[in-house]
PDB file of C-alpha atoms and ligand atoms in Angstrom:
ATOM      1  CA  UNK A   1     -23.176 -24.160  21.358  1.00  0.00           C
ATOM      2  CA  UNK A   2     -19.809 -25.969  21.173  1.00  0.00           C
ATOM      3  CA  UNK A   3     -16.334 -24.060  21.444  1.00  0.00           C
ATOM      4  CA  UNK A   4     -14.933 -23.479  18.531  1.00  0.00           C
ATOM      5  CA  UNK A   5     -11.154 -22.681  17.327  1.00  0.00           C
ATOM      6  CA  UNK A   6     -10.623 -20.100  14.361  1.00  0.00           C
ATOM      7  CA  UNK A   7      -7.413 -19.312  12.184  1.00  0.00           C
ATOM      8  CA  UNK A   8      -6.459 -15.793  11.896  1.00  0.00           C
ATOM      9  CA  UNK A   9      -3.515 -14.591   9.927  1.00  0.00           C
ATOM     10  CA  UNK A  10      -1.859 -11.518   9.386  1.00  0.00           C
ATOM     11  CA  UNK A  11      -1.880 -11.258   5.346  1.00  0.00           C
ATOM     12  CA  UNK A  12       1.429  -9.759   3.941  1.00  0.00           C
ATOM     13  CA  UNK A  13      -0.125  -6.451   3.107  1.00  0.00           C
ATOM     14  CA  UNK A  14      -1.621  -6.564   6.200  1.00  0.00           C
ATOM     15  CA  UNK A  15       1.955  -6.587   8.006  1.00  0.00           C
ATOM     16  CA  UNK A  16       3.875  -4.220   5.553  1.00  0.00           C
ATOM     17  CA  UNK A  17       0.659  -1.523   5.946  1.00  0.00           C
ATOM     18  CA  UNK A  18       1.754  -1.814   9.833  1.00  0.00           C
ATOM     19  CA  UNK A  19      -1.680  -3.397  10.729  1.00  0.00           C
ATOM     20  CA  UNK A  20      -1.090  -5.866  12.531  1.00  0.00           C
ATOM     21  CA  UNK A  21      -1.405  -3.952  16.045  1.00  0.00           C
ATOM     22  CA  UNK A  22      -5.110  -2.643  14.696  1.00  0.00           C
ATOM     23  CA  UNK A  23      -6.208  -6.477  13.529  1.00  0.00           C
ATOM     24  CA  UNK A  24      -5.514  -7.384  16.928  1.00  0.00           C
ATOM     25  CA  UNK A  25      -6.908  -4.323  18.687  1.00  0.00           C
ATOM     26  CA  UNK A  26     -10.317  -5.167  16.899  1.00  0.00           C
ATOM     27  CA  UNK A  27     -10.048  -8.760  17.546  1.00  0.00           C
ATOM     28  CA  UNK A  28      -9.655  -8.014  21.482  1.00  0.00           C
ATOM     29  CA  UNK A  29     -12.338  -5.625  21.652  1.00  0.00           C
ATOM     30  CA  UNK A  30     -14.354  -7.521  20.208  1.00  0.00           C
ATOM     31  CA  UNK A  31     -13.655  -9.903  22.904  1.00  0.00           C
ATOM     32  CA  UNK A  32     -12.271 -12.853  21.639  1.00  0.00           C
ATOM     33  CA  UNK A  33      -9.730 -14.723  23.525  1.00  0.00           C
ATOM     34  CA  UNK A  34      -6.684 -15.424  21.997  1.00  0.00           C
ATOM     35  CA  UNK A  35      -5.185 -19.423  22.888  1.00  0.00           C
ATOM     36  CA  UNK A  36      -1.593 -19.531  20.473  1.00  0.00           C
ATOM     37  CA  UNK A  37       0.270 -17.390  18.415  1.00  0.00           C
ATOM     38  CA  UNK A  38       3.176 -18.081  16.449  1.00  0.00           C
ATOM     39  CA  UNK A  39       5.218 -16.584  13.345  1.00  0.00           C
ATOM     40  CA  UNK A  40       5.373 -18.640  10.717  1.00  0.00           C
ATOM     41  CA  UNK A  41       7.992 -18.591   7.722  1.00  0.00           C
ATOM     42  CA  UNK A  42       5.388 -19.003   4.698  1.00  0.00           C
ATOM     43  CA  UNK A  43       6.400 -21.036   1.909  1.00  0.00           C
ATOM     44  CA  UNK A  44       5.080 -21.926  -1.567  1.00  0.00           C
ATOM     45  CA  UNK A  45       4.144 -25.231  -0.417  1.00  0.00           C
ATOM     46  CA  UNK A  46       2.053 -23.779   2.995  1.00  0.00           C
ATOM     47  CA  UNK A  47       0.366 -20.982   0.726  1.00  0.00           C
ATOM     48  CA  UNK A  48      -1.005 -23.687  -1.653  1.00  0.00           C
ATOM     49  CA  UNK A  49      -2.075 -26.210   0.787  1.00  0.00           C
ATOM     50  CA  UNK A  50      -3.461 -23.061   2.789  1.00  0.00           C
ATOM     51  CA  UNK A  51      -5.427 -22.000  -0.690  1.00  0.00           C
ATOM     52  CA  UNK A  52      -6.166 -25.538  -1.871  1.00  0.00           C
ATOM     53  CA  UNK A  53      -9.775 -24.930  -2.651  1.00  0.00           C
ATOM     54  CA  UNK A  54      -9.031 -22.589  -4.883  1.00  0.00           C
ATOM     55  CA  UNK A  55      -6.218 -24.061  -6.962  1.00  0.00           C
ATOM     56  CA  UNK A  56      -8.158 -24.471 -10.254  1.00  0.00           C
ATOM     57  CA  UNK A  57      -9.326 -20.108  -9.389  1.00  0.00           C
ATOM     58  CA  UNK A  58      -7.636 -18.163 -12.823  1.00  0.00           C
ATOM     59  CA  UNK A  59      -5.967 -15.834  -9.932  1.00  0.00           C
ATOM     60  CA  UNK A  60      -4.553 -19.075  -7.795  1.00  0.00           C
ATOM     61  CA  UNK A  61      -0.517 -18.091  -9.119  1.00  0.00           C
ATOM     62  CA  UNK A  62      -1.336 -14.300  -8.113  1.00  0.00           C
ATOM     63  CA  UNK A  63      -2.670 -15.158  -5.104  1.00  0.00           C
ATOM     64  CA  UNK A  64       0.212 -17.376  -3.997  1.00  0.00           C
ATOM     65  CA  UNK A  65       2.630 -14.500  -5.241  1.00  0.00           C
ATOM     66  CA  UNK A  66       1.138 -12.364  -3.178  1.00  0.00           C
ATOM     67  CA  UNK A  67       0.864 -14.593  -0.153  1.00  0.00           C
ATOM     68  CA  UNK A  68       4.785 -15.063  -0.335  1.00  0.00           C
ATOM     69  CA  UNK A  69       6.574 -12.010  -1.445  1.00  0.00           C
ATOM     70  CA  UNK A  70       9.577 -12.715  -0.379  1.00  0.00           C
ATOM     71  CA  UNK A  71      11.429 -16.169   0.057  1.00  0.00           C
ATOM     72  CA  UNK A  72      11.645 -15.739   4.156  1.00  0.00           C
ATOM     73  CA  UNK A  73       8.593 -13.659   4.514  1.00  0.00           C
ATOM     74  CA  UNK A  74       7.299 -14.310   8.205  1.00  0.00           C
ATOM     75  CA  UNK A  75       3.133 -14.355   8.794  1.00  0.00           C
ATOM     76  CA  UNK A  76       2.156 -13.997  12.340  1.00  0.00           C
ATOM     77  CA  UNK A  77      -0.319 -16.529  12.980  1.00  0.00           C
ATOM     78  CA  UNK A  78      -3.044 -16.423  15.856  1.00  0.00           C
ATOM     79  CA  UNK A  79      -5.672 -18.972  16.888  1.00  0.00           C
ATOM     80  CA  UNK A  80      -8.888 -17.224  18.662  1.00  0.00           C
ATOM     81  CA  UNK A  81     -11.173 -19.599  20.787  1.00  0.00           C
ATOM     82  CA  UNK A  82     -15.002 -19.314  21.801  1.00  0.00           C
ATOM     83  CA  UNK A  83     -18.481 -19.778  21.365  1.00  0.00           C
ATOM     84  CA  UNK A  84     -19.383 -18.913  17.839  1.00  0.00           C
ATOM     85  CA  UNK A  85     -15.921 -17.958  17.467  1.00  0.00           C
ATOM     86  CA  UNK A  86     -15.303 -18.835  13.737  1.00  0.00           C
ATOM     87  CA  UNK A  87     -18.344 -16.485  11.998  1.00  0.00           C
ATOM     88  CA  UNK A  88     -17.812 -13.819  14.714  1.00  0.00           C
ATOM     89  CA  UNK A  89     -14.546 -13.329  13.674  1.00  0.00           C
ATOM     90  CA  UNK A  90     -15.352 -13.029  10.435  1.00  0.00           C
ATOM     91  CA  UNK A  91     -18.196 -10.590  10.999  1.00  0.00           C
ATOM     92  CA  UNK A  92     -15.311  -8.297  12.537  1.00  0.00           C
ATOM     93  CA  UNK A  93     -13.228  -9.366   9.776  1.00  0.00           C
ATOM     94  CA  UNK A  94     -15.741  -8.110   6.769  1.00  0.00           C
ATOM     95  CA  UNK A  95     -16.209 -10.116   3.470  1.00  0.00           C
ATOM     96  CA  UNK A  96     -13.851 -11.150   1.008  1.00  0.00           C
ATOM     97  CA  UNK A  97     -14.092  -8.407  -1.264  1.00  0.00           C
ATOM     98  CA  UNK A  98     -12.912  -5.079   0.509  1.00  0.00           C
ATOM     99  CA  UNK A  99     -15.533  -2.999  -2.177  1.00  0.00           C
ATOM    100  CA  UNK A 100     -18.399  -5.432  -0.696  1.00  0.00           C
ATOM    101  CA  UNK A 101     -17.764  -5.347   2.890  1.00  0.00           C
ATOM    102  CA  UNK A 102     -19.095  -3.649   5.570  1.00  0.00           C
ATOM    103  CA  UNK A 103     -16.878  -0.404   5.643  1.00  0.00           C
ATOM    104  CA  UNK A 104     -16.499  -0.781   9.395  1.00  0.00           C
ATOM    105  CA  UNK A 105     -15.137  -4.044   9.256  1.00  0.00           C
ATOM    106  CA  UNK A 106     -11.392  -4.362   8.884  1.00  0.00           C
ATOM    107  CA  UNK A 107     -11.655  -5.618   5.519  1.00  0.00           C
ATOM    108  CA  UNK A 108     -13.835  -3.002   4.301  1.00  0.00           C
ATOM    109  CA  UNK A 109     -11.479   0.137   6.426  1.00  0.00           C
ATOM    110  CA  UNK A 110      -8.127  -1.106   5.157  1.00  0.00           C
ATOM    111  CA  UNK A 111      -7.987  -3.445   2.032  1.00  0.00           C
ATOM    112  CA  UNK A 112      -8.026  -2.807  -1.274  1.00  0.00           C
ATOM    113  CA  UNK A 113      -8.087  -4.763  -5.004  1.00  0.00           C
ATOM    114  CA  UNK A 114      -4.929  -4.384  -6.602  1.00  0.00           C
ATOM    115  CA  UNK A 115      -4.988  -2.901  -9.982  1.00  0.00           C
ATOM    116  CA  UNK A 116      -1.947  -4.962 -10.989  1.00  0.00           C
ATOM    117  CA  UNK A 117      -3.028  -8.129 -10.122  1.00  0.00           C
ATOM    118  CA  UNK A 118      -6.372  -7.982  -9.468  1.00  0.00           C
ATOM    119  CA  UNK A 119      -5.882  -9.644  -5.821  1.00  0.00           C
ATOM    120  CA  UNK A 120      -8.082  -8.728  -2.967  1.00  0.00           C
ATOM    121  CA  UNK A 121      -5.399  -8.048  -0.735  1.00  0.00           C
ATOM    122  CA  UNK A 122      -7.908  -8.205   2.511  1.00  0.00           C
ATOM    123  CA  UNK A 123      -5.177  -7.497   4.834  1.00  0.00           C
ATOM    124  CA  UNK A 124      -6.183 -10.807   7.302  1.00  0.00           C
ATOM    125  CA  UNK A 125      -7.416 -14.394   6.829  1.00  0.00           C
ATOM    126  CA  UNK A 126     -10.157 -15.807   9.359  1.00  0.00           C
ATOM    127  CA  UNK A 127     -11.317 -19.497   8.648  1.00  0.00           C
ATOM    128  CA  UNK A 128     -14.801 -19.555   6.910  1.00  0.00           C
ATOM    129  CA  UNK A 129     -16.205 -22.249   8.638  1.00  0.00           C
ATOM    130  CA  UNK A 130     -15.547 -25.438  11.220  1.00  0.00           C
ATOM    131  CA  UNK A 131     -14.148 -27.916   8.165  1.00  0.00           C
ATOM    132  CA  UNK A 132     -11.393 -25.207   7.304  1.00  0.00           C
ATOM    133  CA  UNK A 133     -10.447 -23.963  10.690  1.00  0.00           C
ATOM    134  CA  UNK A 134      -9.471 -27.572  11.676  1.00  0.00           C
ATOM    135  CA  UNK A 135      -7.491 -28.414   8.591  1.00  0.00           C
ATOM    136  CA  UNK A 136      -6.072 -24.368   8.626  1.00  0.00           C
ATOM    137  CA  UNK A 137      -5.018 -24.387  12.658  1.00  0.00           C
ATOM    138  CA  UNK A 138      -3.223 -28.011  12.172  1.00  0.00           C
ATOM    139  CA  UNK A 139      -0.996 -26.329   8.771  1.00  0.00           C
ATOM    140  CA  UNK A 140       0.131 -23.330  10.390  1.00  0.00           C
ATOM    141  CA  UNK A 141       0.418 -24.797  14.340  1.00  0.00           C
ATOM    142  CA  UNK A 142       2.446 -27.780  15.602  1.00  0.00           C
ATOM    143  CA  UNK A 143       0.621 -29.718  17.916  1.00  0.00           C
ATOM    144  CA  UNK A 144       2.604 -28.789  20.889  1.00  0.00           C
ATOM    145  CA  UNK A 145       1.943 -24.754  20.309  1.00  0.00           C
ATOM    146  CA  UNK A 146      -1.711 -25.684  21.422  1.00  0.00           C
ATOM    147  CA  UNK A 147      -4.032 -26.229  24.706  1.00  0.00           C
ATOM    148  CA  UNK A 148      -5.409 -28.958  25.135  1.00  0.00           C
TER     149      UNK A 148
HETATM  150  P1  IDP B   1     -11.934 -15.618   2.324  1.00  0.00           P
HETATM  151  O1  IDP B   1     -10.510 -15.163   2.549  1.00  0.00           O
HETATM  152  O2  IDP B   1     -12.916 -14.530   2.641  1.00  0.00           O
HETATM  153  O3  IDP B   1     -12.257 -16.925   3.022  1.00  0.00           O
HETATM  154  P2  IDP B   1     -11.717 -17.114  -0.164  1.00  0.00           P
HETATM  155  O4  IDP B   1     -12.794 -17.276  -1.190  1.00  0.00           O
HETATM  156  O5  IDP B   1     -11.344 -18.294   0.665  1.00  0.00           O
HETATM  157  O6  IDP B   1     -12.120 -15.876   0.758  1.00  0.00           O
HETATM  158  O7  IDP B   1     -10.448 -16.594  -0.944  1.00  0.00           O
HETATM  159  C1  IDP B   1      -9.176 -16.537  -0.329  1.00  0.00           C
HETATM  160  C2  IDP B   1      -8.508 -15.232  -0.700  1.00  0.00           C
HETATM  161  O8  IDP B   1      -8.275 -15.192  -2.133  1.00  0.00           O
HETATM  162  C3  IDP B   1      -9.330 -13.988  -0.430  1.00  0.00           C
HETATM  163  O9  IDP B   1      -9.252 -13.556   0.926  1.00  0.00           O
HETATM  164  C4  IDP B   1      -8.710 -12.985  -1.390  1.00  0.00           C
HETATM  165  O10 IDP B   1      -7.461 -12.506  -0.911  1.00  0.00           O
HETATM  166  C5  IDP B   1      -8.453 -13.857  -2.599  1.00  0.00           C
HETATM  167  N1  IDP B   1      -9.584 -13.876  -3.551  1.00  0.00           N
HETATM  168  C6  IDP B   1     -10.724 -14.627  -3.428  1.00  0.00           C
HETATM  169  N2  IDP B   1     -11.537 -14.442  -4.480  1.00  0.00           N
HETATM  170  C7  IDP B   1     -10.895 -13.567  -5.290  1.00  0.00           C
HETATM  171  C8  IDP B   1     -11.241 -12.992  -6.571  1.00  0.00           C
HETATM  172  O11 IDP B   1     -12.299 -13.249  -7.166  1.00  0.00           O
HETATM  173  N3  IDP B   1     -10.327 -12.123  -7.099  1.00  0.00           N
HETATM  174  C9  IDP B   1      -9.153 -11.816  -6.475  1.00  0.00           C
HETATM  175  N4  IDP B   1      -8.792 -12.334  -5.295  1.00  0.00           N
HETATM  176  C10 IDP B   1      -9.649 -13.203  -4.700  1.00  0.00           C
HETATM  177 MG1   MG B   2     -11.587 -18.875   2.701  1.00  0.00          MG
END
C-alpha cells in the first residue's frame, strides 16, 4: 500500500469551541504522523475552491458563511502522512453528519447541526479520498511548506 498525504483542517467552530488541542490529541493517538502545519487566513475565494464540488448544494452560501466568519479568520491547517492515511483519518474523524456518526468519533462527540442554518458544523475537515487530498493539500500549502 502506497503512502498517502491527507488534509486536515481545524473548522471555525472547531477553533472557537477550543478544540483544536483534542482534534490533534485524537489524531496523535491514533498514530498518525503529522509532516506540515500552517495557519492559513481563509478567504471567500479559498472556501469556494476548497467546497467546489458542492457549489450547485442549496446550503453552498451557508456553508461558505460559516467557513469564513470573519474577514481575517485564521484556520490551522495540518497535513497527516501514512499508509492508509486518508480513510483512517476519517474513521477517527466520524461521518459528515454529527447525528450519523459514530458517537466516539470526533464528529459524532463534538459537532452539531445548526438550527439556524442548517450547517453541519463537524468541527474538522479530513480529505475523502486520494483525488481531493491532492487538489486540497496544494490550496491550503505552498509548495515549499512540504517534504519532499
Ligand atoms: P465531508 O466534510 O465529510 O467530506 P462533504 O460532503 O464534502 O462532507 O461536505 C462538506 C461539508 O459541508 C461537510 O463537512 C458539512 O460541514 C457540510 N455539509 C455537507 N452536506 C451537508 C448537508 O446536507 N447539510 C448541511 N451541511 C452539509
Ligand atoms: Mg468532502
Amino acid at each position: 500500500m502506497a503512502i498517502e498525504r491527507t488534509l486536515v483542517l481545524i473548522k471555525p467552530d472547531g477553533q472557537k469551541r477550543k478544540l483544536t488541542g483534542l482534534v490533534i490529541d485524537r489524531l496523535d493517538h491514533a498514530g498518525f504522523e503529522m509532516i506540515a502545519t500552517r495557519i492559513v487566513p481563509v478567504t471567500r475565494k479559498l472556501a469556494e475552491a476548497h467546497y467546489e464540488a458542492l457549489k450547485d448544494k442549496p446550503f453552498f452560501q451557508n456553508l461558505i458563511n460559516f467557513f469564513v466568519p470573519t474577514k481575517n479568520f485564521k484556520i490551522l491547517a495540518i497535513v497527516y502522512q501514512g499508509e492508509n492515511v486518508i480513510s483512517e483519518v476519517r474513521k477517527v474523524v466520524g461521518a459528515t453528519n454529527p447525528e450519523a456518526a459514530d458517537p466516539s468519533s470526533i464528529r459524532g462527540s463534538f459537532g452539531r447541526i445548526s438550527s439556524v442554518t442548517g450547517i453541519m458544523e463537524n468541527v474538522v475537515h479530513a480529505s475523502a479520498n486520494a483525488e481531493d487530498a491532492e487538489r486540497e493539500i496544494a490550496l491550503w500549502f505552498r509548495k515549499e511548506d512540504l517534504p519532499e
